[in-house]
Short mmCIF file of C-alpha atoms in Angstrom, two decimals:
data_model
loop_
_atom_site.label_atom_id
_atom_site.label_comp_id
_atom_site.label_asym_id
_atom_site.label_seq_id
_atom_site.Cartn_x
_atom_site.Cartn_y
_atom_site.Cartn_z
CA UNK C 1 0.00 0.00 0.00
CA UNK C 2 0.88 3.29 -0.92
CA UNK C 3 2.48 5.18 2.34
CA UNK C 4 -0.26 8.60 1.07
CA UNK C 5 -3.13 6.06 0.81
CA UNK C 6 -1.72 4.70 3.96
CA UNK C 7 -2.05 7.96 5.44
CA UNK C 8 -4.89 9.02 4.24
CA UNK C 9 -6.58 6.27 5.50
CA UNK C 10 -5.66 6.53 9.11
CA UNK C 11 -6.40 10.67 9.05
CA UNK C 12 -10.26 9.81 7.91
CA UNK C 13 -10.24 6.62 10.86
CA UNK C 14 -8.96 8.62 13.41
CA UNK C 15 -10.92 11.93 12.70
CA UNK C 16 -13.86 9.34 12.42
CA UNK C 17 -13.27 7.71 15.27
CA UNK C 18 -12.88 11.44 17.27
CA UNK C 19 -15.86 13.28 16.08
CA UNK C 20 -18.22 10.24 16.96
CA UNK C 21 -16.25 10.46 20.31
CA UNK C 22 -17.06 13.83 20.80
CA UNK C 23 -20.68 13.65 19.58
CA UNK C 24 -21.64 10.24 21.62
CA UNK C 25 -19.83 11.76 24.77
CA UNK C 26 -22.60 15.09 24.38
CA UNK C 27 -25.49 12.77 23.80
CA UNK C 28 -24.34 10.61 27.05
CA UNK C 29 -24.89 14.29 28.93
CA UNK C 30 -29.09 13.67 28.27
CA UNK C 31 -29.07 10.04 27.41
CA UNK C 32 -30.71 7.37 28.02
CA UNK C 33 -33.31 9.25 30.45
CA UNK C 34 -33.20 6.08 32.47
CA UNK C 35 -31.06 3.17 33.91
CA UNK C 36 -30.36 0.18 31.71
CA UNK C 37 -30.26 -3.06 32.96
CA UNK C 38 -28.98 -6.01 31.00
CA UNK C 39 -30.47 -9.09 32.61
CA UNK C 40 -29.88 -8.13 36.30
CA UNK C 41 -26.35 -6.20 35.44
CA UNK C 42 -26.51 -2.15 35.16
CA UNK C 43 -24.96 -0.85 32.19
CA UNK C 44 -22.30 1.81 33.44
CA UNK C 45 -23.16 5.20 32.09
CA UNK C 46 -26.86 5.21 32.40
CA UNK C 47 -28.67 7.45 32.74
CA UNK C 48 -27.36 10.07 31.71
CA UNK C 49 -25.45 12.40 33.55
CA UNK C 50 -27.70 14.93 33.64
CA UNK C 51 -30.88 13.06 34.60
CA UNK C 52 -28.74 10.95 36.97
CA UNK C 53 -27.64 13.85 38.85
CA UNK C 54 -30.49 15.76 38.85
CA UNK C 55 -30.82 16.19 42.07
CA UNK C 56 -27.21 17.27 42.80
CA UNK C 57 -27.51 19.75 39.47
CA UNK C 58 -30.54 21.39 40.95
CA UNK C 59 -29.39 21.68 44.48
CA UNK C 60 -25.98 23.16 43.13
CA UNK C 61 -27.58 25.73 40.69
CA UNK C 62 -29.92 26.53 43.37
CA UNK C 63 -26.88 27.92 45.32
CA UNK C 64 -25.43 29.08 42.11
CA UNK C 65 -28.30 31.37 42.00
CA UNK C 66 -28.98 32.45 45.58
CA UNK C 67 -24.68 33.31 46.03
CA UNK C 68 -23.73 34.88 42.98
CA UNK C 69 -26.54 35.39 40.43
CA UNK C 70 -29.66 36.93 42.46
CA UNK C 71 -28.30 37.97 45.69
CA UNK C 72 -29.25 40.48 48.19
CA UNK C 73 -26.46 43.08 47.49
CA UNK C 74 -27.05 42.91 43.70
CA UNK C 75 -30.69 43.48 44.24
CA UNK C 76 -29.86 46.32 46.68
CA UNK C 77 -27.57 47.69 44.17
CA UNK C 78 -29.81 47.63 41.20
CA UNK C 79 -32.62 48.71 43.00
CA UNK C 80 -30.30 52.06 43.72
CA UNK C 81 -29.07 52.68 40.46
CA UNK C 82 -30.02 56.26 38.95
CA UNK C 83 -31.38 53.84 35.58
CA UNK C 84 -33.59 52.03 37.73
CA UNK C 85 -35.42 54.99 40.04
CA UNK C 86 -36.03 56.69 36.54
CA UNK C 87 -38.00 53.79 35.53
CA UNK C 88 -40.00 53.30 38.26
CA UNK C 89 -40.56 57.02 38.46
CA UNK C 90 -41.74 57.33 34.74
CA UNK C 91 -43.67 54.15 35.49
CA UNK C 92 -45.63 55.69 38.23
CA UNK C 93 -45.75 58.95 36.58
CA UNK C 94 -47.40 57.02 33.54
CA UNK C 95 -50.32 55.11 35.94
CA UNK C 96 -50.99 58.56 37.36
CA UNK C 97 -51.86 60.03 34.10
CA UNK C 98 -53.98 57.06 33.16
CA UNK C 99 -55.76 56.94 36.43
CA UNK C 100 -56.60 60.72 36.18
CA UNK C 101 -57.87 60.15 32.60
CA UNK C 102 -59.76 57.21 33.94
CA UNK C 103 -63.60 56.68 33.60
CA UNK C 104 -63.81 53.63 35.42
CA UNK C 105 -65.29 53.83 39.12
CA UNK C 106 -64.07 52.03 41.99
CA UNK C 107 -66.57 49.17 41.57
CA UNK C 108 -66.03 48.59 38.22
CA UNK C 109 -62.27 48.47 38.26
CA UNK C 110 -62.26 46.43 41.36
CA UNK C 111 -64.44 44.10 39.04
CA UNK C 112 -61.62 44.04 36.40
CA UNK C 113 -59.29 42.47 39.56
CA UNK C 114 -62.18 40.12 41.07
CA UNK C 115 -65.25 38.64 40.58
CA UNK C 116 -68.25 40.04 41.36
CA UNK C 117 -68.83 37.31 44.83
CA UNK C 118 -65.23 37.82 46.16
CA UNK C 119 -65.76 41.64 45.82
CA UNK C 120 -69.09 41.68 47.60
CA UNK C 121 -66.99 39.23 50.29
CA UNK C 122 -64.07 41.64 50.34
CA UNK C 123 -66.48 44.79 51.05
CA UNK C 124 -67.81 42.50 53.96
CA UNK C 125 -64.22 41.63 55.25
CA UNK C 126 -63.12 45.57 55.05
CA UNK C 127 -66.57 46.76 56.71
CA UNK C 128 -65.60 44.14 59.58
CA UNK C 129 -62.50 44.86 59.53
CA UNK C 130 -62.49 48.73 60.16
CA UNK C 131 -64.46 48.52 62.98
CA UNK C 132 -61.73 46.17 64.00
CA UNK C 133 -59.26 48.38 63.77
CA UNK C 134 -61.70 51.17 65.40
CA UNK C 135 -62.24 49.27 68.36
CA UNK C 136 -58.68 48.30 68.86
CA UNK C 137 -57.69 52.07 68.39
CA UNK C 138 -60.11 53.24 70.66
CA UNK C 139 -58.49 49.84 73.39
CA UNK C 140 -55.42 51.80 72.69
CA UNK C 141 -55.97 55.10 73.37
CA UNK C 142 -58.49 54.48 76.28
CA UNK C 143 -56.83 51.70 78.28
CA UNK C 144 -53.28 51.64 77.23
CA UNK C 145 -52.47 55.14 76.67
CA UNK C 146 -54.99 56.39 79.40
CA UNK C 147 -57.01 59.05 77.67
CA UNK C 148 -60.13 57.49 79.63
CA UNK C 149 -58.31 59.02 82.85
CA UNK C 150 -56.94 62.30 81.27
CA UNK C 151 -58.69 65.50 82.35
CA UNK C 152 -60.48 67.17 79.81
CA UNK C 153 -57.97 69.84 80.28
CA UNK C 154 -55.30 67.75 79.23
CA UNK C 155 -57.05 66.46 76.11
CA UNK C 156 -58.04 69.10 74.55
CA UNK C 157 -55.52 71.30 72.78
CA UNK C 158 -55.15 74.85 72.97
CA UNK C 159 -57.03 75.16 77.01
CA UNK C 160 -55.86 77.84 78.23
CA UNK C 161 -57.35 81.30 80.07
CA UNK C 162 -57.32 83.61 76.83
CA UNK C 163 -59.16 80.29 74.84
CA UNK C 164 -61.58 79.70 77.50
CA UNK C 165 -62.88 83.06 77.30
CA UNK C 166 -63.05 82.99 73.59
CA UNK C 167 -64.98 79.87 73.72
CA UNK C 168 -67.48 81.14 76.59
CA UNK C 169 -68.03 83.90 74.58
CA UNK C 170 -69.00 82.34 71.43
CA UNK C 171 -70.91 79.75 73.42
CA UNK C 172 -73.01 82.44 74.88
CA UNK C 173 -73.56 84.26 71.54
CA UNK C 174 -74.76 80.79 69.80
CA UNK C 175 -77.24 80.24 72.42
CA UNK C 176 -78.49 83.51 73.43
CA UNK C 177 -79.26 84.09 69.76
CA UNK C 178 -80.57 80.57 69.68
CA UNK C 179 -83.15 81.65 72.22
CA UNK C 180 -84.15 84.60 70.50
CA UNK C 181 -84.58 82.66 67.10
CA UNK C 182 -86.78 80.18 69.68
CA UNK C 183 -88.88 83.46 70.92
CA UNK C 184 -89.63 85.02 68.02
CA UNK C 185 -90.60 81.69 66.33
CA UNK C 186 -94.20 80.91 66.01
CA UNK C 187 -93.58 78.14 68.84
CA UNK C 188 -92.01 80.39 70.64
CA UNK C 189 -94.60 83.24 70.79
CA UNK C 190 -97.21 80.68 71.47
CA UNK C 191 -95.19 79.70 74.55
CA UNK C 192 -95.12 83.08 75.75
CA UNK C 193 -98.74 83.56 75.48
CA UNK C 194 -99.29 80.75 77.22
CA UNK C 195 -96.90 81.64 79.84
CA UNK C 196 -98.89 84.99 79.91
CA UNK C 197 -102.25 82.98 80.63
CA UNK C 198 -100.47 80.81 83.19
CA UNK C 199 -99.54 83.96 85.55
CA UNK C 200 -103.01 85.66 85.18
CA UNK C 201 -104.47 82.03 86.80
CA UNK C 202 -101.65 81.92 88.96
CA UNK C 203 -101.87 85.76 90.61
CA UNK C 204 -105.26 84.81 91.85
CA UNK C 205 -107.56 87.08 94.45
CA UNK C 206 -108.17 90.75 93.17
CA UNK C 207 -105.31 91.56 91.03
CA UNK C 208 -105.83 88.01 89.43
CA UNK C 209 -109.29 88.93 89.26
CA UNK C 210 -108.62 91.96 87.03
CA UNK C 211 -105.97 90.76 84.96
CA UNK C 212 -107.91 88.23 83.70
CA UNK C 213 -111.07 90.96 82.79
CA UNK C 214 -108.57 93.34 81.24
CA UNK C 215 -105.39 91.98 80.09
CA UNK C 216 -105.00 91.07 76.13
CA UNK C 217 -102.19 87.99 75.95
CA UNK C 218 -101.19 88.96 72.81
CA UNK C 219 -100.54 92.54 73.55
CA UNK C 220 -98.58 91.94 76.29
CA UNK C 221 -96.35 88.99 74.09
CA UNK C 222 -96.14 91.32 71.48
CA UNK C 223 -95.28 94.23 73.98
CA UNK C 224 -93.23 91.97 75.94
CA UNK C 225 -91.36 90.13 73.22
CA UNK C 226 -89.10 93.00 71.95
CA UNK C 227 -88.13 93.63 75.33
CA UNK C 228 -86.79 90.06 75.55
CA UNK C 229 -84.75 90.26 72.40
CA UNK C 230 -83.36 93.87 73.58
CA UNK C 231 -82.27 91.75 77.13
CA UNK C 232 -81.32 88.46 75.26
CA UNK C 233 -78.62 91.09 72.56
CA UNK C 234 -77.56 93.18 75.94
CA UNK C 235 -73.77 92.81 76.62
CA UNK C 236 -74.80 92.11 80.21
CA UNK C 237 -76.33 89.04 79.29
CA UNK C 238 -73.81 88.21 77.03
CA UNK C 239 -71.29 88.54 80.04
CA UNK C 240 -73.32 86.60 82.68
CA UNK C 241 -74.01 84.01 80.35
CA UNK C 242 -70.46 83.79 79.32
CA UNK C 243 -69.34 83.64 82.52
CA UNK C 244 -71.36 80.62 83.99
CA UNK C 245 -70.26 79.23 80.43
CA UNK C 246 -66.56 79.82 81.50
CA UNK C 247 -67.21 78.67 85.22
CA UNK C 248 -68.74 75.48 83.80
CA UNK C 249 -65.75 75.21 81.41
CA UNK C 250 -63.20 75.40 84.71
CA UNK C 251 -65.41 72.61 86.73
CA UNK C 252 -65.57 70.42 83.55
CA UNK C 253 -62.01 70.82 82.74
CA UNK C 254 -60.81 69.17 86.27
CA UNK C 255 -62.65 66.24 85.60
CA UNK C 256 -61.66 62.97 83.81
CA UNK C 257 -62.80 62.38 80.20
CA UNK C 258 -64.65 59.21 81.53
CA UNK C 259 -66.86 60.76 83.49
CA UNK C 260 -67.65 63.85 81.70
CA UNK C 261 -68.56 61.32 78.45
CA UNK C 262 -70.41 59.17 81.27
CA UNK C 263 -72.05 62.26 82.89
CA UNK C 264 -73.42 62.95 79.22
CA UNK C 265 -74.46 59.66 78.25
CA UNK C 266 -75.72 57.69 81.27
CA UNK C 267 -73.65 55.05 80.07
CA UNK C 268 -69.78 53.99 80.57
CA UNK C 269 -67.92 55.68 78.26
CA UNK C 270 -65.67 52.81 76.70
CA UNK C 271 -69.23 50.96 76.37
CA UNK C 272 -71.23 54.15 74.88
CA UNK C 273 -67.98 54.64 72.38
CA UNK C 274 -67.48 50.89 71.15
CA UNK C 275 -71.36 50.50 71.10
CA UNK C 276 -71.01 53.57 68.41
CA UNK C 277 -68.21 51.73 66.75
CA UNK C 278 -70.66 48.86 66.30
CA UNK C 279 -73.08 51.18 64.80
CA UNK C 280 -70.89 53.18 62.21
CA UNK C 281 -72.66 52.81 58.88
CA UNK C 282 -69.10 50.95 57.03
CA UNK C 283 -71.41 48.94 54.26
CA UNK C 284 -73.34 52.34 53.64
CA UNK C 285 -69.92 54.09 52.62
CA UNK C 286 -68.36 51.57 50.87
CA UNK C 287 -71.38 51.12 48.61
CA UNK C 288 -71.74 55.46 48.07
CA UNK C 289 -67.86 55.03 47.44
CA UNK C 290 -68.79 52.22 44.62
CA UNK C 291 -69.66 54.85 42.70
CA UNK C 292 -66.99 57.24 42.47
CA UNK C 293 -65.21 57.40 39.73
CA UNK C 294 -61.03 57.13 39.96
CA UNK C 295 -60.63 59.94 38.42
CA UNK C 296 -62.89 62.36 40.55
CA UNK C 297 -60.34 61.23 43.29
CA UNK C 298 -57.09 61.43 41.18
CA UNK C 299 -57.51 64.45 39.33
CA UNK C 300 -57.38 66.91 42.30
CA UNK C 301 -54.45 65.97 43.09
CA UNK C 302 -53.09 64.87 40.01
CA UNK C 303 -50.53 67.84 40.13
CA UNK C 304 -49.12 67.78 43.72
CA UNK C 305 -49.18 64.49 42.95
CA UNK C 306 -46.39 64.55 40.04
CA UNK C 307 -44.89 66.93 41.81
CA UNK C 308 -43.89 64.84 44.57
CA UNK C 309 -43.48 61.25 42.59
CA UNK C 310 -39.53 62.08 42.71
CA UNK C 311 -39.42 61.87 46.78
CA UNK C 312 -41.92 58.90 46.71
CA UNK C 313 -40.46 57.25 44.29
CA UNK C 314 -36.99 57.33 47.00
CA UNK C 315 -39.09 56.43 49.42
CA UNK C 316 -40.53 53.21 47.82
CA UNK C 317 -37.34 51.93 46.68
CA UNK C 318 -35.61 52.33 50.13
CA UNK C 319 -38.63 50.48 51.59
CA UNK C 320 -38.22 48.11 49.19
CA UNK C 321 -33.70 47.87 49.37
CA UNK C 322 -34.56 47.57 53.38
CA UNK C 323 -37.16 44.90 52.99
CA UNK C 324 -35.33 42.91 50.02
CA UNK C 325 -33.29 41.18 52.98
CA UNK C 326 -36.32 39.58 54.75
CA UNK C 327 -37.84 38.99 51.66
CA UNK C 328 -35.29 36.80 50.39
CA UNK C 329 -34.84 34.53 53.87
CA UNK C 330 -38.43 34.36 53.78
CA UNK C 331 -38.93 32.97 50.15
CA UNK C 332 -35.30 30.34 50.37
CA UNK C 333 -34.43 30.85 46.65
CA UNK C 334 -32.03 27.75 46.71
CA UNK C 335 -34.88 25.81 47.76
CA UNK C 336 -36.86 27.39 45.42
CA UNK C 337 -34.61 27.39 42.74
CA UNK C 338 -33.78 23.66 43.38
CA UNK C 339 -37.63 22.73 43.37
CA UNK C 340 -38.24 24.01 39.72
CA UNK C 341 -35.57 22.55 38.36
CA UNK C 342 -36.39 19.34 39.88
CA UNK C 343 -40.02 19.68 38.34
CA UNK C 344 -38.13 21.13 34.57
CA UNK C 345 -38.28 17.97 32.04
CA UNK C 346 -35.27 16.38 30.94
CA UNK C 347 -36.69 16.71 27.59
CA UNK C 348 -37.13 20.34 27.98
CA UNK C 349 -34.01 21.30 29.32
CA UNK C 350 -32.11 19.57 27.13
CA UNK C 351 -33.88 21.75 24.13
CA UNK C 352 -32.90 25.02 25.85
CA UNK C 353 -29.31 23.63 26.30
CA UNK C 354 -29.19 23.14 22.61
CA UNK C 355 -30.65 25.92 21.67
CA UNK C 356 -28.26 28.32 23.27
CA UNK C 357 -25.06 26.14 23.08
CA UNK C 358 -26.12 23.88 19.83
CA UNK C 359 -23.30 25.77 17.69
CA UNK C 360 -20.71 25.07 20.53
CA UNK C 361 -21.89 21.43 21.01
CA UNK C 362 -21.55 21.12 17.06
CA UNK C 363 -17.98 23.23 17.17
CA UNK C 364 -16.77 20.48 19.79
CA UNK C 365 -17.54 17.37 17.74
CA UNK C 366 -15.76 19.22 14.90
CA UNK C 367 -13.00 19.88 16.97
CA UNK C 368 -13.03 16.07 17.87
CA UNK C 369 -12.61 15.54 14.41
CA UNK C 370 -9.90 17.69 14.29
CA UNK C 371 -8.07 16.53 16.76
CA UNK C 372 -8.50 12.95 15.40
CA UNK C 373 -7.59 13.74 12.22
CA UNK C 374 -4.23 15.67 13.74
CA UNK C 375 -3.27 12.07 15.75
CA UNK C 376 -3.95 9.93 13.07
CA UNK C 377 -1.59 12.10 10.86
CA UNK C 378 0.79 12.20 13.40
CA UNK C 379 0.87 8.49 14.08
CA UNK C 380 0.76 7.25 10.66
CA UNK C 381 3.72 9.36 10.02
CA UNK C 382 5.39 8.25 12.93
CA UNK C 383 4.77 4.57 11.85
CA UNK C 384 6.24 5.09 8.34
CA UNK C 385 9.32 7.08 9.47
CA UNK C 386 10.30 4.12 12.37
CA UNK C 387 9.78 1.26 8.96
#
């Protein structure tokens, strides 16, 4: 035999021999999906590698993942790059504009997120559960913080001399002109002439005798009546009435807010206040809410609202940096991660692999045959140079 043919032939064996190497060795990476048993004796090799070590592949990417691919710092950091906060900003800016614009009410997009039974049971659960929160804020404030005990004084801001007169004297205006709406009212002059009648009975003997023959009621109310309203606009009833208005104002301010509420109501305060809890009508508002449309409520404020996106836009994403932490211990993304690729098909993965490293996979079995053809050259050279 020719030494070229000789040659020749053991290039084409040898790269033959290395690119079926190469392509049998990438196929044993998927294949066979399961063991192989020969009579009772396991044929070495099978399964694959992949699909025999699964389990060790999915644990390992799994940390992969949670140490150097989606950690907490690189979350952190992305979260707090200038790129990012303009996003979310324009993002935010963007469902601002479209919620102002919006036509929708609050029903109807809460219909677009649930259906129509778990909205009617969410309204139920949010009724419930603001007078929830009510009660437990009015637990708070009256048990644990002790406003039940606080004087009145204490409680209510701004109690001081130069207040206390202001008050007394606006108290005493509203119900001195109060009265003299009540007196000249038709009621009102129909309870003086009464009260007219009721002395004429009362004075009794002579004088009674003669007021009876020769007094008109009417007269006298309608006599009597301007008088009244001249006495009821006089700064000296003003002043008196202020004063026993300011007097009651010092006894009432000594006294605890439990008792004055209780002195009101005839009832313990804490009971009177969580019996009014009970009775706040929550179902009533949400359903007259219902009806409002989003952008009655966003276009108000649509412009303060833009205004100050930049600062709440910081103040989300540092909520969200200092939350990321607990967020990730609470989800265990190696678990996680090692769960889904447990539950990935073989099949499936190994079409992804392909996909994104077929040309490499292909480059390597090339490269086997390469290589093969390279030793074979070598050796059959080597083989005719020693004869």
């Amino acid at each position: 035999m020719a030494d070229w043919i000789y040659v020749l032939i053991s290039v084409a064996v040898a790269a033959f021999v290395g690119g079926v190497t190469n392509h049998f060795a990438i196929k044993m990476l998927f294949h066979p999906r399961n063991p192989v048993y020969i009579g009772k004796y396991h044929v070495p090799f099978t399964p694959g590698l992949i699909p025999k070590r699964r389990e060790d592949i999915a644990e390992s990417l799994g940390n992969v993942v949670a140490e150097y691919l989606v950690t907490t710092e690189g979350l952190q950091e992305l979260l707090s790059r200038p790129a990012f906060k303009k996003q979310a900003e324009q993002y935010l800016e963007n469902l601002l504009v479209r919620l102002g614009a919006s036509e929708l009410t609050l029903k109807e997009a809460a219909l677009r997120v649930w259906e129509p039974e778990r909205w009617e049971a969410a309204k139920s659960r949010l009724a419930d559960t603001g007078r929830s929160v009510a009660d437990r804020g009015l637990n708070l404030l009256w048990n644990d913080l002790g406003w039940g005990d606080r004087l009145l004084k204490d409680l209510l801001p701004g109690w001081n001399e130069e207040n206390r007169q202001r008050w007394s004297g606006a108290a005493a205006e509203a119900v001195l002109l109060a009265v003299e709406e009540e007196l000249l009212s038709a009621e009102g002059q129909r309870m003086l002439t009464k009260l007219a009648g009721d002395l004429a009975d009362k004075a009794g003997g002579f004088l009674g005798t003669m007021a009876a023959i020769f007094m008109d009621e009417d007269k006298l109310v309608r006599k009597l009546t301007p008088a009244l309203v001249r006495a009821l606009q006089s700064e000296e009833a003003k002043d008196k009435v202020a004063k026993a208005i300011w007097g009651k104002l010092e006894m009432f301010g000594e006294k605890p807010a439990a008792e004055l509420l209780e002195m009101v109501t005839g009832t313990p305060a804490q009971e009177w206040l969580s019996d009014k809890i009970k009775q706040l009508p929550l179902e009533k508002w949400i359903a007259t809410a219902e009806s409002v449309r989003i952008s009655s409520l966003v276009a108000p404020w649509q412009a303060q609202a833009q205004a100050a996106l930049p600062s709440v836009t910081d103040r989300l994403l540092a909520l969200v940096v200092k939350g990321i932490p607990t967020a990730m211990k609470a989800i265990q993304l190696p678990k996680l991660v090692q769960e889904q690729v447990q539950k990935f098909p073989v099949e499936r993965l190994e079409e992804v692999i392909l996909s994104v490293s077929g040309k490499e996979f292909r480059a390597i079995t090339w490269l086997g045959v390469l290589l093969g053809g390279i030793i074979g050259l070598f050796q059959s050279v080597m083989i005719i140079w020693v004869r």
